[in-house]
Amino acid sequence: MALRCPWVWPILLLFPALVRSKDQGSSRYPVKIASTEELRQFLEDSEVAVIGFFKDANATGTDLFMKVASELPDLPFALCSESDVWERYHINISTVSIFRKVDDKHEALELHDGRTVDAEGLLRFIRMNELYYLTEYNAVTAVGIFKSEVVNHLLLLADKKSPDFAHLKKTFRDAAPKYQGRVLFVLVDATLTSNARVLSYFGLQSKDLPAVGLYNTIKDKKWLMPAGEISRERVQEFCNKVLAELDEASEKDETEAKTEL
């Protein structure tokens, strides 16, 4: 897990109450999973998916899971009670798991009689761990970004109200899948007061927007992509260059460590 992430710290200190979906109250019903193959396909079809592992409708946490699923219509939910699937994913008790493609990880929240979790707590668990190929930075997703084992964060700092924002966002997001498990692509609305220190950390002002920067949590080091067009090709070229530099430094460190031994 990343231990340092200075560009994230400012907003973590604010951490407001959880904001629910505008479509709160939707009656969307979770899919029922009957086999490991069905779950594999369900996960393949979504960047992020939430699975409730419950033995039956009376199991601890089932009602809570159904309530939260109805309040988050933007996310795919599924239920699974099949023992072979439980065994495959090392599930022993009622559990809510959120699976994500961006770093090929899943986070699990075990539910049992001795653990008190309400709807707000489950909502927070899901929103905190909801990371996509392109994740928008806010007080809730900041926690998931900080917890992720992916140590390279590529930030698009932009004005969400600018006329070319939709195109810019799509271009940036299209560059992300190639770096699955290696780089987190993060969108920062640089016009928000709460994000002012993120701009400052990269030495930027509003006149410099849009801009792209990369931060490595292990080296505690940042890079800024040269000003110019933000295209998929330029973003990937910038990523490749920084990653190659990091790989070279890592190999050098390993060689020096072996020499010292």
PDB file of C-alpha atoms in Angstrom:
ATOM      1  CA  MET A   1       0.000   0.000   0.000  1.00  0.00           C
ATOM      2  CA  ALA A   2       1.199   3.487  -0.782  1.00  0.00           C
ATOM      3  CA  LEU A   3       2.405   5.162   2.394  1.00  0.00           C
ATOM      4  CA  ARG A   4       2.786   8.684   1.101  1.00  0.00           C
ATOM      5  CA  CYS A   5       0.717  10.777  -1.228  1.00  0.00           C
ATOM      6  CA  PRO A   6       1.131  14.488  -0.511  1.00  0.00           C
ATOM      7  CA  TRP A   7      -1.085  15.656  -3.355  1.00  0.00           C
ATOM      8  CA  VAL A   8      -3.969  13.778  -1.676  1.00  0.00           C
ATOM      9  CA  TRP A   9      -3.505  14.946   1.905  1.00  0.00           C
ATOM     10  CA  PRO A  10      -5.351  18.321   1.710  1.00  0.00           C
ATOM     11  CA  ILE A  11      -8.710  16.831   0.801  1.00  0.00           C
ATOM     12  CA  LEU A  12      -8.388  13.935   3.230  1.00  0.00           C
ATOM     13  CA  LEU A  13      -8.374  16.486   6.020  1.00  0.00           C
ATOM     14  CA  LEU A  14     -11.726  17.842   4.844  1.00  0.00           C
ATOM     15  CA  PHE A  15     -13.522  14.487   4.275  1.00  0.00           C
ATOM     16  CA  PRO A  16     -17.184  15.637   4.162  1.00  0.00           C
ATOM     17  CA  ALA A  17     -20.292  13.486   4.516  1.00  0.00           C
ATOM     18  CA  LEU A  18     -20.887  10.945   1.793  1.00  0.00           C
ATOM     19  CA  VAL A  19     -22.752  12.208  -1.275  1.00  0.00           C
ATOM     20  CA  ARG A  20     -25.268   9.757  -2.640  1.00  0.00           C
ATOM     21  CA  SER A  21     -26.271   9.175  -6.222  1.00  0.00           C
ATOM     22  CA  LYS A  22     -28.771  11.571  -7.784  1.00  0.00           C
ATOM     23  CA  ASP A  23     -30.788   8.496  -8.707  1.00  0.00           C
ATOM     24  CA  GLN A  24     -31.085   7.407  -5.079  1.00  0.00           C
ATOM     25  CA  GLY A  25     -34.020   5.076  -4.564  1.00  0.00           C
ATOM     26  CA  SER A  26     -33.824   3.209  -7.875  1.00  0.00           C
ATOM     27  CA  SER A  27     -35.416  -0.248  -7.801  1.00  0.00           C
ATOM     28  CA  ARG A  28     -32.613  -1.886  -9.804  1.00  0.00           C
ATOM     29  CA  TYR A  29     -32.240  -5.465  -8.545  1.00  0.00           C
ATOM     30  CA  PRO A  30     -28.899  -7.274  -8.165  1.00  0.00           C
ATOM     31  CA  VAL A  31     -28.059 -10.070 -10.601  1.00  0.00           C
ATOM     32  CA  LYS A  32     -27.929 -13.602  -9.169  1.00  0.00           C
ATOM     33  CA  ILE A  33     -24.649 -15.441  -9.784  1.00  0.00           C
ATOM     34  CA  ALA A  34     -24.865 -19.235 -10.061  1.00  0.00           C
ATOM     35  CA  SER A  35     -21.299 -20.230 -10.990  1.00  0.00           C
ATOM     36  CA  THR A  36     -17.678 -19.137 -11.071  1.00  0.00           C
ATOM     37  CA  GLU A  37     -17.950 -18.619 -14.833  1.00  0.00           C
ATOM     38  CA  GLU A  38     -20.994 -16.383 -14.422  1.00  0.00           C
ATOM     39  CA  LEU A  39     -19.134 -14.272 -11.884  1.00  0.00           C
ATOM     40  CA  ARG A  40     -16.075 -14.079 -14.128  1.00  0.00           C
ATOM     41  CA  GLN A  41     -18.240 -12.811 -16.991  1.00  0.00           C
ATOM     42  CA  PHE A  42     -20.080 -10.369 -14.739  1.00  0.00           C
ATOM     43  CA  LEU A  43     -16.782  -8.888 -13.587  1.00  0.00           C
ATOM     44  CA  GLU A  44     -15.416  -8.811 -17.134  1.00  0.00           C
ATOM     45  CA  ASP A  45     -18.320  -6.635 -18.263  1.00  0.00           C
ATOM     46  CA  SER A  46     -17.704  -3.847 -15.711  1.00  0.00           C
ATOM     47  CA  GLU A  47     -14.796  -1.701 -14.567  1.00  0.00           C
ATOM     48  CA  VAL A  48     -16.193  -1.862 -11.037  1.00  0.00           C
ATOM     49  CA  ALA A  49     -18.717  -4.345  -9.613  1.00  0.00           C
ATOM     50  CA  VAL A  50     -20.109  -5.090  -6.146  1.00  0.00           C
ATOM     51  CA  ILE A  51     -20.829  -8.671  -5.090  1.00  0.00           C
ATOM     52  CA  GLY A  52     -22.809  -9.710  -2.034  1.00  0.00           C
ATOM     53  CA  PHE A  53     -21.847 -13.183  -0.822  1.00  0.00           C
ATOM     54  CA  PHE A  54     -24.796 -14.397   1.292  1.00  0.00           C
ATOM     55  CA  LYS A  55     -25.935 -17.956   1.987  1.00  0.00           C
ATOM     56  CA  ASP A  56     -29.627 -17.031   1.806  1.00  0.00           C
ATOM     57  CA  ALA A  57     -32.093 -14.156   2.096  1.00  0.00           C
ATOM     58  CA  ASN A  58     -31.955 -14.312   5.901  1.00  0.00           C
ATOM     59  CA  ALA A  59     -28.170 -14.119   6.198  1.00  0.00           C
ATOM     60  CA  THR A  60     -26.611 -11.264   8.158  1.00  0.00           C
ATOM     61  CA  GLY A  61     -26.355  -8.138   6.018  1.00  0.00           C
ATOM     62  CA  THR A  62     -28.581  -9.245   3.121  1.00  0.00           C
ATOM     63  CA  ASP A  63     -31.259  -6.597   3.718  1.00  0.00           C
ATOM     64  CA  LEU A  64     -28.588  -3.942   4.139  1.00  0.00           C
ATOM     65  CA  PHE A  65     -26.942  -4.976   0.851  1.00  0.00           C
ATOM     66  CA  MET A  66     -30.269  -4.805  -1.015  1.00  0.00           C
ATOM     67  CA  LYS A  67     -31.002  -1.361   0.396  1.00  0.00           C
ATOM     68  CA  VAL A  68     -27.632   0.026  -0.645  1.00  0.00           C
ATOM     69  CA  ALA A  69     -27.870  -1.581  -4.096  1.00  0.00           C
ATOM     70  CA  SER A  70     -31.132   0.271  -4.678  1.00  0.00           C
ATOM     71  CA  GLU A  71     -29.439   3.567  -3.827  1.00  0.00           C
ATOM     72  CA  LEU A  72     -26.513   3.130  -6.238  1.00  0.00           C
ATOM     73  CA  PRO A  73     -28.059   2.486  -9.676  1.00  0.00           C
ATOM     74  CA  ASP A  74     -24.830   3.572 -11.366  1.00  0.00           C
ATOM     75  CA  LEU A  75     -23.038   0.440 -10.108  1.00  0.00           C
ATOM     76  CA  PRO A  76     -23.597  -3.219 -11.088  1.00  0.00           C
ATOM     77  CA  PHE A  77     -24.521  -5.377  -8.075  1.00  0.00           C
ATOM     78  CA  ALA A  78     -24.793  -9.163  -7.836  1.00  0.00           C
ATOM     79  CA  LEU A  79     -25.676 -11.804  -5.243  1.00  0.00           C
ATOM     80  CA  CYS A  80     -23.969 -15.159  -4.861  1.00  0.00           C
ATOM     81  CA  SER A  81     -24.705 -18.077  -2.529  1.00  0.00           C
ATOM     82  CA  GLU A  82     -22.879 -20.837  -4.443  1.00  0.00           C
ATOM     83  CA  SER A  83     -20.326 -22.692  -2.299  1.00  0.00           C
ATOM     84  CA  ASP A  84     -17.856 -23.308  -5.154  1.00  0.00           C
ATOM     85  CA  VAL A  85     -17.727 -19.596  -5.903  1.00  0.00           C
ATOM     86  CA  TRP A  86     -17.235 -18.832  -2.224  1.00  0.00           C
ATOM     87  CA  GLU A  87     -14.341 -21.258  -2.118  1.00  0.00           C
ATOM     88  CA  ARG A  88     -12.774 -19.767  -5.250  1.00  0.00           C
ATOM     89  CA  TYR A  89     -12.754 -16.288  -3.676  1.00  0.00           C
ATOM     90  CA  HIS A  90     -11.929 -17.467  -0.125  1.00  0.00           C
ATOM     91  CA  ILE A  91     -15.264 -16.350   1.320  1.00  0.00           C
ATOM     92  CA  ASN A  92     -16.230 -17.868   4.688  1.00  0.00           C
ATOM     93  CA  ILE A  93     -18.987 -15.594   6.020  1.00  0.00           C
ATOM     94  CA  SER A  94     -21.401 -12.986   4.672  1.00  0.00           C
ATOM     95  CA  THR A  95     -19.222 -10.570   2.727  1.00  0.00           C
ATOM     96  CA  VAL A  96     -19.594  -7.573   0.431  1.00  0.00           C
ATOM     97  CA  SER A  97     -16.742  -7.352  -2.081  1.00  0.00           C
ATOM     98  CA  ILE A  98     -15.999  -4.602  -4.590  1.00  0.00           C
ATOM     99  CA  PHE A  99     -13.994  -5.731  -7.615  1.00  0.00           C
ATOM    100  CA  ARG A 100     -12.165  -3.310  -9.902  1.00  0.00           C
ATOM    101  CA  LYS A 101     -10.174  -3.686 -13.086  1.00  0.00           C
ATOM    102  CA  VAL A 102      -7.881  -0.684 -12.765  1.00  0.00           C
ATOM    103  CA  ASP A 103      -5.526  -2.455 -10.346  1.00  0.00           C
ATOM    104  CA  ASP A 104      -7.023  -5.962 -10.598  1.00  0.00           C
ATOM    105  CA  LYS A 105      -7.927  -5.922  -6.912  1.00  0.00           C
ATOM    106  CA  HIS A 106     -10.959  -6.464  -4.759  1.00  0.00           C
ATOM    107  CA  GLU A 107     -11.725  -5.125  -1.309  1.00  0.00           C
ATOM    108  CA  ALA A 108     -13.888  -7.132   1.079  1.00  0.00           C
ATOM    109  CA  LEU A 109     -16.098  -6.116   3.992  1.00  0.00           C
ATOM    110  CA  GLU A 110     -17.099  -9.065   6.166  1.00  0.00           C
ATOM    111  CA  LEU A 111     -20.490  -8.852   7.858  1.00  0.00           C
ATOM    112  CA  HIS A 112     -21.263 -10.813  11.002  1.00  0.00           C
ATOM    113  CA  ASP A 113     -23.381 -10.504  14.116  1.00  0.00           C
ATOM    114  CA  GLY A 114     -20.562  -8.964  16.110  1.00  0.00           C
ATOM    115  CA  ARG A 115     -19.879  -6.210  13.580  1.00  0.00           C
ATOM    116  CA  THR A 116     -22.171  -3.203  13.324  1.00  0.00           C
ATOM    117  CA  VAL A 117     -22.400  -1.777   9.807  1.00  0.00           C
ATOM    118  CA  ASP A 118     -25.258   0.477   8.724  1.00  0.00           C
ATOM    119  CA  ALA A 119     -26.270   1.630   5.244  1.00  0.00           C
ATOM    120  CA  GLU A 120     -24.092   4.738   5.490  1.00  0.00           C
ATOM    121  CA  GLY A 121     -21.096   2.617   6.442  1.00  0.00           C
ATOM    122  CA  LEU A 122     -21.590   0.233   3.537  1.00  0.00           C
ATOM    123  CA  LEU A 123     -22.100   3.140   1.131  1.00  0.00           C
ATOM    124  CA  ARG A 124     -18.871   4.684   2.335  1.00  0.00           C
ATOM    125  CA  PHE A 125     -16.977   1.399   1.946  1.00  0.00           C
ATOM    126  CA  ILE A 126     -18.155   1.100  -1.666  1.00  0.00           C
ATOM    127  CA  ARG A 127     -17.523   4.717  -2.653  1.00  0.00           C
ATOM    128  CA  MET A 128     -14.071   4.746  -1.041  1.00  0.00           C
ATOM    129  CA  ASN A 129     -12.966   1.693  -3.024  1.00  0.00           C
ATOM    130  CA  GLU A 130     -14.663   2.597  -6.301  1.00  0.00           C
ATOM    131  CA  LEU A 131     -11.690   3.198  -8.603  1.00  0.00           C
ATOM    132  CA  TYR A 132     -11.964   3.264 -12.402  1.00  0.00           C
ATOM    133  CA  TYR A 133      -9.579   3.536 -15.341  1.00  0.00           C
ATOM    134  CA  LEU A 134     -10.217   7.242 -14.786  1.00  0.00           C
ATOM    135  CA  THR A 135     -11.276   8.160 -11.263  1.00  0.00           C
ATOM    136  CA  GLU A 136     -12.434  11.630 -10.352  1.00  0.00           C
ATOM    137  CA  TYR A 137     -10.655  12.915  -7.277  1.00  0.00           C
ATOM    138  CA  ASN A 138     -12.869  13.902  -4.354  1.00  0.00           C
ATOM    139  CA  ALA A 139     -13.013  13.464  -0.591  1.00  0.00           C
ATOM    140  CA  VAL A 140     -14.290   9.889  -0.853  1.00  0.00           C
ATOM    141  CA  THR A 141     -12.232   8.494  -3.750  1.00  0.00           C
ATOM    142  CA  ALA A 142      -9.104  10.040  -2.205  1.00  0.00           C
ATOM    143  CA  VAL A 143      -9.167   7.224   0.358  1.00  0.00           C
ATOM    144  CA  GLY A 144      -9.236   4.500  -2.309  1.00  0.00           C
ATOM    145  CA  ILE A 145      -6.482   6.219  -4.267  1.00  0.00           C
ATOM    146  CA  PHE A 146      -4.354   6.442  -1.137  1.00  0.00           C
ATOM    147  CA  LYS A 147      -4.975   2.779  -0.228  1.00  0.00           C
ATOM    148  CA  SER A 148      -4.280   1.383  -3.701  1.00  0.00           C
ATOM    149  CA  GLU A 149      -1.105  -0.606  -4.225  1.00  0.00           C
ATOM    150  CA  VAL A 150      -0.593   1.210  -7.537  1.00  0.00           C
ATOM    151  CA  VAL A 151       2.161   3.698  -6.717  1.00  0.00           C
ATOM    152  CA  ASN A 152       2.046   5.850  -9.874  1.00  0.00           C
ATOM    153  CA  HIS A 153      -0.711   8.463 -10.056  1.00  0.00           C
ATOM    154  CA  LEU A 154      -1.237  10.292 -13.342  1.00  0.00           C
ATOM    155  CA  LEU A 155      -3.307  13.427 -12.812  1.00  0.00           C
ATOM    156  CA  LEU A 156      -5.293  15.386 -15.362  1.00  0.00           C
ATOM    157  CA  LEU A 157      -5.771  18.836 -13.850  1.00  0.00           C
ATOM    158  CA  ALA A 158      -8.505  20.621 -15.760  1.00  0.00           C
ATOM    159  CA  ASP A 159     -11.474  22.979 -15.640  1.00  0.00           C
ATOM    160  CA  LYS A 160     -14.597  20.802 -15.831  1.00  0.00           C
ATOM    161  CA  LYS A 161     -16.583  23.776 -17.139  1.00  0.00           C
ATOM    162  CA  SER A 162     -14.332  24.364 -20.142  1.00  0.00           C
ATOM    163  CA  PRO A 163     -15.972  23.737 -23.551  1.00  0.00           C
ATOM    164  CA  ASP A 164     -13.483  21.048 -24.566  1.00  0.00           C
ATOM    165  CA  PHE A 165     -13.597  19.187 -21.254  1.00  0.00           C
ATOM    166  CA  ALA A 166     -15.645  16.200 -22.483  1.00  0.00           C
ATOM    167  CA  HIS A 167     -13.191  15.559 -25.319  1.00  0.00           C
ATOM    168  CA  LEU A 168     -10.212  16.049 -23.010  1.00  0.00           C
ATOM    169  CA  LYS A 169     -11.606  13.615 -20.455  1.00  0.00           C
ATOM    170  CA  LYS A 170     -12.277  10.948 -23.088  1.00  0.00           C
ATOM    171  CA  THR A 171      -8.801  11.343 -24.577  1.00  0.00           C
ATOM    172  CA  PHE A 172      -7.173  10.953 -21.176  1.00  0.00           C
ATOM    173  CA  ARG A 173      -9.330   8.001 -20.188  1.00  0.00           C
ATOM    174  CA  ASP A 174      -8.647   6.207 -23.503  1.00  0.00           C
ATOM    175  CA  ALA A 175      -4.958   6.165 -22.637  1.00  0.00           C
ATOM    176  CA  ALA A 176      -5.523   4.429 -19.288  1.00  0.00           C
ATOM    177  CA  PRO A 177      -6.244   0.697 -19.930  1.00  0.00           C
ATOM    178  CA  LYS A 178      -2.750   0.128 -21.289  1.00  0.00           C
ATOM    179  CA  TYR A 179      -1.368   0.888 -17.820  1.00  0.00           C
ATOM    180  CA  GLN A 180      -3.724  -1.305 -15.795  1.00  0.00           C
ATOM    181  CA  GLY A 181      -2.110  -2.203 -12.478  1.00  0.00           C
ATOM    182  CA  ARG A 182       0.784   0.209 -13.011  1.00  0.00           C
ATOM    183  CA  VAL A 183      -0.717   3.707 -13.169  1.00  0.00           C
ATOM    184  CA  LEU A 184      -3.866   5.213 -11.655  1.00  0.00           C
ATOM    185  CA  PHE A 185      -5.397   7.855 -13.937  1.00  0.00           C
ATOM    186  CA  VAL A 186      -6.999  10.589 -11.825  1.00  0.00           C
ATOM    187  CA  LEU A 187      -9.138  13.562 -12.845  1.00  0.00           C
ATOM    188  CA  VAL A 188      -8.794  16.691 -10.700  1.00  0.00           C
ATOM    189  CA  ASP A 189     -11.220  19.592 -11.095  1.00  0.00           C
ATOM    190  CA  ALA A 190      -8.605  22.278 -10.662  1.00  0.00           C
ATOM    191  CA  THR A 191     -11.166  25.072 -10.306  1.00  0.00           C
ATOM    192  CA  LEU A 192     -12.367  23.842  -6.914  1.00  0.00           C
ATOM    193  CA  THR A 193     -10.990  25.700  -3.919  1.00  0.00           C
ATOM    194  CA  SER A 194     -10.404  22.377  -2.150  1.00  0.00           C
ATOM    195  CA  ASN A 195      -8.034  21.362  -4.968  1.00  0.00           C
ATOM    196  CA  ALA A 196      -5.940  24.552  -4.977  1.00  0.00           C
ATOM    197  CA  ARG A 197      -3.108  22.855  -3.100  1.00  0.00           C
ATOM    198  CA  VAL A 198      -2.958  20.105  -5.713  1.00  0.00           C
ATOM    199  CA  LEU A 199      -2.146  22.747  -8.340  1.00  0.00           C
ATOM    200  CA  SER A 200       0.355  24.324  -5.986  1.00  0.00           C
ATOM    201  CA  TYR A 201       2.050  20.978  -5.381  1.00  0.00           C
ATOM    202  CA  PHE A 202       2.738  20.676  -9.116  1.00  0.00           C
ATOM    203  CA  GLY A 203       3.756  24.340  -9.363  1.00  0.00           C
ATOM    204  CA  LEU A 204       0.752  25.227 -11.521  1.00  0.00           C
ATOM    205  CA  GLN A 205      -1.658  28.148 -11.783  1.00  0.00           C
ATOM    206  CA  SER A 206      -5.098  28.329 -13.397  1.00  0.00           C
ATOM    207  CA  LYS A 207      -3.557  29.830 -16.541  1.00  0.00           C
ATOM    208  CA  ASP A 208      -1.552  26.616 -16.998  1.00  0.00           C
ATOM    209  CA  LEU A 209      -4.641  24.408 -17.331  1.00  0.00           C
ATOM    210  CA  PRO A 210      -5.194  21.827 -18.574  1.00  0.00           C
ATOM    211  CA  ALA A 211      -2.078  20.002 -17.434  1.00  0.00           C
ATOM    212  CA  VAL A 212      -0.892  16.469 -16.755  1.00  0.00           C
ATOM    213  CA  GLY A 213       1.367  15.440 -13.886  1.00  0.00           C
ATOM    214  CA  LEU A 214       2.614  12.126 -12.503  1.00  0.00           C
ATOM    215  CA  TYR A 215       3.454  11.335  -8.898  1.00  0.00           C
ATOM    216  CA  ASN A 216       5.239   8.222  -7.602  1.00  0.00           C
ATOM    217  CA  THR A 217       4.474   7.419  -3.968  1.00  0.00           C
ATOM    218  CA  ILE A 218       7.595   5.328  -3.374  1.00  0.00           C
ATOM    219  CA  LYS A 219      10.107   7.860  -4.661  1.00  0.00           C
ATOM    220  CA  ASP A 220       7.983  10.779  -3.412  1.00  0.00           C
ATOM    221  CA  LYS A 221       8.712  12.434  -6.735  1.00  0.00           C
ATOM    222  CA  LYS A 222       6.634  14.295  -9.310  1.00  0.00           C
ATOM    223  CA  TRP A 223       6.874  14.943 -13.047  1.00  0.00           C
ATOM    224  CA  LEU A 224       4.978  17.432 -15.205  1.00  0.00           C
ATOM    225  CA  MET A 225       4.188  16.719 -18.839  1.00  0.00           C
ATOM    226  CA  PRO A 226       5.509  19.527 -21.097  1.00  0.00           C
ATOM    227  CA  ALA A 227       2.833  22.063 -22.040  1.00  0.00           C
ATOM    228  CA  GLY A 228       1.032  21.422 -25.297  1.00  0.00           C
ATOM    229  CA  GLU A 229      -1.767  19.339 -26.739  1.00  0.00           C
ATOM    230  CA  ILE A 230      -3.113  16.641 -24.453  1.00  0.00           C
ATOM    231  CA  SER A 231      -3.520  13.722 -26.827  1.00  0.00           C
ATOM    232  CA  ARG A 232      -3.548  10.006 -26.109  1.00  0.00           C
ATOM    233  CA  GLU A 233      -0.193   9.658 -27.867  1.00  0.00           C
ATOM    234  CA  ARG A 234       1.472  12.411 -25.836  1.00  0.00           C
ATOM    235  CA  VAL A 235       0.042  11.132 -22.560  1.00  0.00           C
ATOM    236  CA  GLN A 236       1.277   7.605 -23.256  1.00  0.00           C
ATOM    237  CA  GLU A 237       4.667   8.888 -24.405  1.00  0.00           C
ATOM    238  CA  PHE A 238       4.973  10.849 -21.152  1.00  0.00           C
ATOM    239  CA  CYS A 239       3.916   7.804 -19.098  1.00  0.00           C
ATOM    240  CA  ASN A 240       6.330   5.505 -20.897  1.00  0.00           C
ATOM    241  CA  LYS A 241       9.209   7.906 -20.376  1.00  0.00           C
ATOM    242  CA  VAL A 242       8.590   8.284 -16.634  1.00  0.00           C
ATOM    243  CA  LEU A 243       8.007   4.558 -16.116  1.00  0.00           C
ATOM    244  CA  ALA A 244      11.216   3.738 -17.995  1.00  0.00           C
ATOM    245  CA  GLU A 245      13.078   6.184 -15.749  1.00  0.00           C
ATOM    246  CA  LEU A 246      11.574   4.560 -12.655  1.00  0.00           C
ATOM    247  CA  ASP A 247      12.407   1.058 -13.894  1.00  0.00           C
ATOM    248  CA  GLU A 248      15.993   2.074 -14.568  1.00  0.00           C
ATOM    249  CA  ALA A 249      16.312   3.600 -11.091  1.00  0.00           C
ATOM    250  CA  SER A 250      14.817   0.460  -9.534  1.00  0.00           C
ATOM    251  CA  GLU A 251      17.253  -1.800 -11.377  1.00  0.00           C
ATOM    252  CA  LYS A 252      20.139   0.407 -10.285  1.00  0.00           C
ATOM    253  CA  ASP A 253      18.992   0.252  -6.652  1.00  0.00           C
ATOM    254  CA  GLU A 254      18.767  -3.560  -6.826  1.00  0.00           C
ATOM    255  CA  THR A 255      22.239  -3.827  -8.347  1.00  0.00           C
ATOM    256  CA  GLU A 256      23.738  -1.594  -5.652  1.00  0.00           C
ATOM    257  CA  ALA A 257      21.979  -3.584  -2.935  1.00  0.00           C
ATOM    258  CA  LYS A 258      23.426  -6.866  -4.260  1.00  0.00           C
ATOM    259  CA  THR A 259      26.883  -5.301  -4.487  1.00  0.00           C
ATOM    260  CA  GLU A 260      26.720  -4.216  -0.867  1.00  0.00           C
ATOM    261  CA  LEU A 261      25.847  -7.786   0.165  1.00  0.00           C
TER     262      LEU A 261
END
